[in-house]
Amino acid sequence: MLHTLTFEIERNNGGGAILMPCIDRLRLADLVADFERENGHNDPAGGYGGIVPWHFNLGPLPSYFLGKEGPIEGEEKGEIYALFCECGDAGCWPLIAHVQADNEVVIWDRFAQPHRPKRDYTGFGPFMFARSQYDATVAAAALAEGIS
C-alpha cells in the first residue's frame, strides 16, 4: 500500500522552519505516540516534535530524506531522524527511521528510539511512498521555507 507524505510547516520563535512529517495527513508524532501507548511503552520520556533543519546541519533536505547524508546514530547508512524531540533537539528524544529508495518507491521502516533501545517498533510501518510524490513533497517543503 502506498502512503502519502506531507509536511506541516511551522515557525519557531526565532523564525526557523519546523517540519512535521505527516503520513496520509496524520502527524507522524501522533502515529508513533499512539503505537507506543498501544504497545505498553509508557515509561517517562520526552515527546516528539518536528524536524528543525536550520538548527542542525542535516544537509540538503532532498538528500537527507533519502538517507544519503550518512548515519546519524550508528554506522548504518540510510538512517534519518524522522522526528526530533518536542524541544527541537535532535539528540534529546528522536525517532529514527531507515530509508530505502529506488526509482519507484521510498520506504521508511525499522524505526527506533535510541534512548530506549529495547523498544520494539515491529508493526510500526513500513511506510511506502511513491518516489515522485515523495521527491516533490520534500522539494516543495525545502523551497517554500527557504531551506535546502
PDB file of C-alpha atoms in Angstrom:
ATOM      1  CA  MET A   1       0.000   0.000   0.000  1.00  0.00           C
ATOM      2  CA  LEU A   2       1.346   3.406  -0.943  1.00  0.00           C
ATOM      3  CA  HIS A   3       1.161   6.214   1.576  1.00  0.00           C
ATOM      4  CA  THR A   4       1.350   9.954   1.014  1.00  0.00           C
ATOM      5  CA  LEU A   5       3.999  12.098   2.690  1.00  0.00           C
ATOM      6  CA  THR A   6       3.272  15.731   3.507  1.00  0.00           C
ATOM      7  CA  PHE A   7       4.741  18.208   5.966  1.00  0.00           C
ATOM      8  CA  GLU A   8       3.118  20.604   8.373  1.00  0.00           C
ATOM      9  CA  ILE A   9       5.419  23.611   8.410  1.00  0.00           C
ATOM     10  CA  GLU A  10       5.563  25.790  11.492  1.00  0.00           C
ATOM     11  CA  ARG A  11       7.883  28.571  12.590  1.00  0.00           C
ATOM     12  CA  ASN A  12       9.584  28.634  15.958  1.00  0.00           C
ATOM     13  CA  ASN A  13      10.091  31.821  17.961  1.00  0.00           C
ATOM     14  CA  GLY A  14      13.308  32.583  16.076  1.00  0.00           C
ATOM     15  CA  GLY A  15      11.554  32.225  12.719  1.00  0.00           C
ATOM     16  CA  GLY A  16      13.115  28.908  11.708  1.00  0.00           C
ATOM     17  CA  ALA A  17      11.077  26.240   9.982  1.00  0.00           C
ATOM     18  CA  ILE A  18       9.910  23.147  11.843  1.00  0.00           C
ATOM     19  CA  LEU A  19       8.823  20.301   9.578  1.00  0.00           C
ATOM     20  CA  MET A  20       6.353  17.769  10.965  1.00  0.00           C
ATOM     21  CA  PRO A  21       6.150  14.729   8.686  1.00  0.00           C
ATOM     22  CA  CYS A  22       2.588  13.568   8.064  1.00  0.00           C
ATOM     23  CA  ILE A  23       1.642  10.200   6.655  1.00  0.00           C
ATOM     24  CA  ASP A  24      -1.731  10.145   4.950  1.00  0.00           C
ATOM     25  CA  ARG A  25      -2.413  13.521   6.628  1.00  0.00           C
ATOM     26  CA  LEU A  26      -1.739  12.158  10.123  1.00  0.00           C
ATOM     27  CA  ARG A  27       1.144  13.653  12.097  1.00  0.00           C
ATOM     28  CA  LEU A  28       3.965  11.133  12.494  1.00  0.00           C
ATOM     29  CA  ALA A  29       4.397  12.251  16.121  1.00  0.00           C
ATOM     30  CA  ASP A  30       0.788  11.261  16.845  1.00  0.00           C
ATOM     31  CA  LEU A  31       1.071   7.969  14.965  1.00  0.00           C
ATOM     32  CA  VAL A  32       4.167   6.854  16.863  1.00  0.00           C
ATOM     33  CA  ALA A  33       2.837   8.074  20.234  1.00  0.00           C
ATOM     34  CA  ASP A  34      -0.330   6.011  19.689  1.00  0.00           C
ATOM     35  CA  PHE A  35       1.768   2.986  18.704  1.00  0.00           C
ATOM     36  CA  GLU A  36       3.961   3.356  21.784  1.00  0.00           C
ATOM     37  CA  ARG A  37       0.954   3.588  24.138  1.00  0.00           C
ATOM     38  CA  GLU A  38      -0.730   0.603  22.483  1.00  0.00           C
ATOM     39  CA  ASN A  39       2.452  -1.419  22.988  1.00  0.00           C
ATOM     40  CA  GLY A  40       2.991  -0.548  26.635  1.00  0.00           C
ATOM     41  CA  HIS A  41       5.794   1.977  26.174  1.00  0.00           C
ATOM     42  CA  ASN A  42       4.542   4.252  28.908  1.00  0.00           C
ATOM     43  CA  ASP A  43       7.777   4.876  30.782  1.00  0.00           C
ATOM     44  CA  PRO A  44       8.573   8.527  31.393  1.00  0.00           C
ATOM     45  CA  ALA A  45      10.031  10.058  28.295  1.00  0.00           C
ATOM     46  CA  GLY A  46      10.043  13.125  26.148  1.00  0.00           C
ATOM     47  CA  GLY A  47       7.607  13.889  23.409  1.00  0.00           C
ATOM     48  CA  TYR A  48       8.260  14.003  19.699  1.00  0.00           C
ATOM     49  CA  GLY A  49       8.434  17.137  17.599  1.00  0.00           C
ATOM     50  CA  GLY A  50       9.155  18.093  14.019  1.00  0.00           C
ATOM     51  CA  ILE A  51      12.473  18.270  12.210  1.00  0.00           C
ATOM     52  CA  VAL A  52      14.368  21.546  12.729  1.00  0.00           C
ATOM     53  CA  PRO A  53      16.673  21.728   9.682  1.00  0.00           C
ATOM     54  CA  TRP A  54      18.000  25.240  10.337  1.00  0.00           C
ATOM     55  CA  HIS A  55      19.255  24.252  13.796  1.00  0.00           C
ATOM     56  CA  PHE A  56      21.104  21.099  12.743  1.00  0.00           C
ATOM     57  CA  ASN A  57      23.245  20.566   9.698  1.00  0.00           C
ATOM     58  CA  LEU A  58      21.177  17.812   8.136  1.00  0.00           C
ATOM     59  CA  GLY A  59      22.484  18.507   4.659  1.00  0.00           C
ATOM     60  CA  PRO A  60      20.254  19.230   1.670  1.00  0.00           C
ATOM     61  CA  LEU A  61      16.744  18.073   2.539  1.00  0.00           C
ATOM     62  CA  PRO A  62      16.184  16.056  -0.654  1.00  0.00           C
ATOM     63  CA  SER A  63      19.360  14.098   0.072  1.00  0.00           C
ATOM     64  CA  TYR A  64      18.676  13.909   3.817  1.00  0.00           C
ATOM     65  CA  PHE A  65      15.190  12.452   3.381  1.00  0.00           C
ATOM     66  CA  LEU A  66      16.624   9.774   1.094  1.00  0.00           C
ATOM     67  CA  GLY A  67      19.032   8.735   3.845  1.00  0.00           C
ATOM     68  CA  LYS A  68      22.071   9.813   1.839  1.00  0.00           C
ATOM     69  CA  GLU A  69      23.639  12.158   4.384  1.00  0.00           C
ATOM     70  CA  GLY A  70      25.342   9.424   6.375  1.00  0.00           C
ATOM     71  CA  PRO A  71      24.455   7.561   9.556  1.00  0.00           C
ATOM     72  CA  ILE A  72      23.065   9.666  12.364  1.00  0.00           C
ATOM     73  CA  GLU A  73      23.267   7.385  15.398  1.00  0.00           C
ATOM     74  CA  GLY A  74      25.078   4.237  14.381  1.00  0.00           C
ATOM     75  CA  GLU A  75      27.157   3.150  11.454  1.00  0.00           C
ATOM     76  CA  GLU A  76      24.319   2.091   9.217  1.00  0.00           C
ATOM     77  CA  LYS A  77      23.614   4.029   6.033  1.00  0.00           C
ATOM     78  CA  GLY A  78      20.100   5.219   5.332  1.00  0.00           C
ATOM     79  CA  GLU A  79      19.264   6.459   8.826  1.00  0.00           C
ATOM     80  CA  ILE A  80      17.309   9.667   9.334  1.00  0.00           C
ATOM     81  CA  TYR A  81      15.756  11.411  12.268  1.00  0.00           C
ATOM     82  CA  ALA A  82      12.112  11.099  11.265  1.00  0.00           C
ATOM     83  CA  LEU A  83      11.261  13.219  14.315  1.00  0.00           C
ATOM     84  CA  PHE A  84      13.210  15.367  16.750  1.00  0.00           C
ATOM     85  CA  CYS A  85      12.309  15.910  20.382  1.00  0.00           C
ATOM     86  CA  GLU A  86       9.490  18.353  21.094  1.00  0.00           C
ATOM     87  CA  CYS A  87      12.186  20.683  22.490  1.00  0.00           C
ATOM     88  CA  GLY A  88      13.721  20.941  18.994  1.00  0.00           C
ATOM     89  CA  ASP A  89      16.899  18.987  19.778  1.00  0.00           C
ATOM     90  CA  ALA A  90      17.680  16.054  17.505  1.00  0.00           C
ATOM     91  CA  GLY A  91      19.611  14.143  20.156  1.00  0.00           C
ATOM     92  CA  CYS A  92      17.218  14.608  23.056  1.00  0.00           C
ATOM     93  CA  TRP A  93      14.312  12.311  22.113  1.00  0.00           C
ATOM     94  CA  PRO A  94      14.387  11.445  18.396  1.00  0.00           C
ATOM     95  CA  LEU A  95      12.645   8.819  16.342  1.00  0.00           C
ATOM     96  CA  ILE A  96      14.942   7.145  13.844  1.00  0.00           C
ATOM     97  CA  ALA A  97      13.787   5.599  10.580  1.00  0.00           C
ATOM     98  CA  HIS A  98      15.736   3.703   7.966  1.00  0.00           C
ATOM     99  CA  VAL A  99      15.164   4.824   4.391  1.00  0.00           C
ATOM    100  CA  GLN A 100      15.339   2.648   1.319  1.00  0.00           C
ATOM    101  CA  ALA A 101      14.763   4.179  -2.097  1.00  0.00           C
ATOM    102  CA  ASP A 102      14.770   3.164  -5.725  1.00  0.00           C
ATOM    103  CA  ASN A 103      13.363   4.870  -8.813  1.00  0.00           C
ATOM    104  CA  GLU A 104       9.778   3.896  -7.952  1.00  0.00           C
ATOM    105  CA  VAL A 105       9.356   3.976  -4.167  1.00  0.00           C
ATOM    106  CA  VAL A 106      10.784   5.259  -0.901  1.00  0.00           C
ATOM    107  CA  ILE A 107      10.286   3.158   2.222  1.00  0.00           C
ATOM    108  CA  TRP A 108      10.580   4.205   5.865  1.00  0.00           C
ATOM    109  CA  ASP A 109      10.991   1.230   8.160  1.00  0.00           C
ATOM    110  CA  ARG A 110      12.965  -0.202  11.105  1.00  0.00           C
ATOM    111  CA  PHE A 111      12.008   2.623  13.417  1.00  0.00           C
ATOM    112  CA  ALA A 112      13.956   3.006  16.637  1.00  0.00           C
ATOM    113  CA  GLN A 113      14.166   5.155  19.751  1.00  0.00           C
ATOM    114  CA  PRO A 114      17.905   5.347  20.547  1.00  0.00           C
ATOM    115  CA  HIS A 115      17.325   6.197  24.219  1.00  0.00           C
ATOM    116  CA  ARG A 116      15.136   3.111  24.657  1.00  0.00           C
ATOM    117  CA  PRO A 117      16.965   0.512  22.512  1.00  0.00           C
ATOM    118  CA  LYS A 118      14.868  -2.377  23.833  1.00  0.00           C
ATOM    119  CA  ARG A 119      11.649  -0.884  22.497  1.00  0.00           C
ATOM    120  CA  ASP A 120      10.277  -2.965  19.664  1.00  0.00           C
ATOM    121  CA  TYR A 121       8.793  -0.977  16.792  1.00  0.00           C
ATOM    122  CA  THR A 122       7.936  -4.064  14.744  1.00  0.00           C
ATOM    123  CA  GLY A 123       4.492  -3.338  13.388  1.00  0.00           C
ATOM    124  CA  PHE A 124       5.052   0.400  13.069  1.00  0.00           C
ATOM    125  CA  GLY A 125       5.350   0.839   9.347  1.00  0.00           C
ATOM    126  CA  PRO A 126       6.808   0.186   6.951  1.00  0.00           C
ATOM    127  CA  PHE A 127       5.559   3.269   5.150  1.00  0.00           C
ATOM    128  CA  MET A 128       5.980   3.139   1.380  1.00  0.00           C
ATOM    129  CA  PHE A 129       5.711   6.292  -0.729  1.00  0.00           C
ATOM    130  CA  ALA A 130       5.685   6.802  -4.495  1.00  0.00           C
ATOM    131  CA  ARG A 131       9.108   8.225  -5.283  1.00  0.00           C
ATOM    132  CA  SER A 132       7.781  11.019  -7.492  1.00  0.00           C
ATOM    133  CA  GLN A 133       5.314  12.237  -4.835  1.00  0.00           C
ATOM    134  CA  TYR A 134       7.925  11.928  -2.087  1.00  0.00           C
ATOM    135  CA  ASP A 135      10.569  13.870  -4.006  1.00  0.00           C
ATOM    136  CA  ALA A 136       8.085  16.600  -4.946  1.00  0.00           C
ATOM    137  CA  THR A 137       6.893  16.977  -1.345  1.00  0.00           C
ATOM    138  CA  VAL A 138      10.396  17.242   0.096  1.00  0.00           C
ATOM    139  CA  ALA A 139      11.486  19.680  -2.625  1.00  0.00           C
ATOM    140  CA  ALA A 140       8.404  21.852  -2.114  1.00  0.00           C
ATOM    141  CA  ALA A 141       8.946  21.998   1.642  1.00  0.00           C
ATOM    142  CA  ALA A 142      12.577  22.990   1.132  1.00  0.00           C
ATOM    143  CA  LEU A 143      11.728  25.681  -1.429  1.00  0.00           C
ATOM    144  CA  ALA A 144       8.699  27.081   0.376  1.00  0.00           C
ATOM    145  CA  GLU A 145      10.641  27.611   3.549  1.00  0.00           C
ATOM    146  CA  GLY A 146      13.939  28.683   2.057  1.00  0.00           C
ATOM    147  CA  ILE A 147      15.777  25.624   3.356  1.00  0.00           C
ATOM    148  CA  SER A 148      17.728  23.293   1.123  1.00  0.00           C
TER     149      SER A 148
END
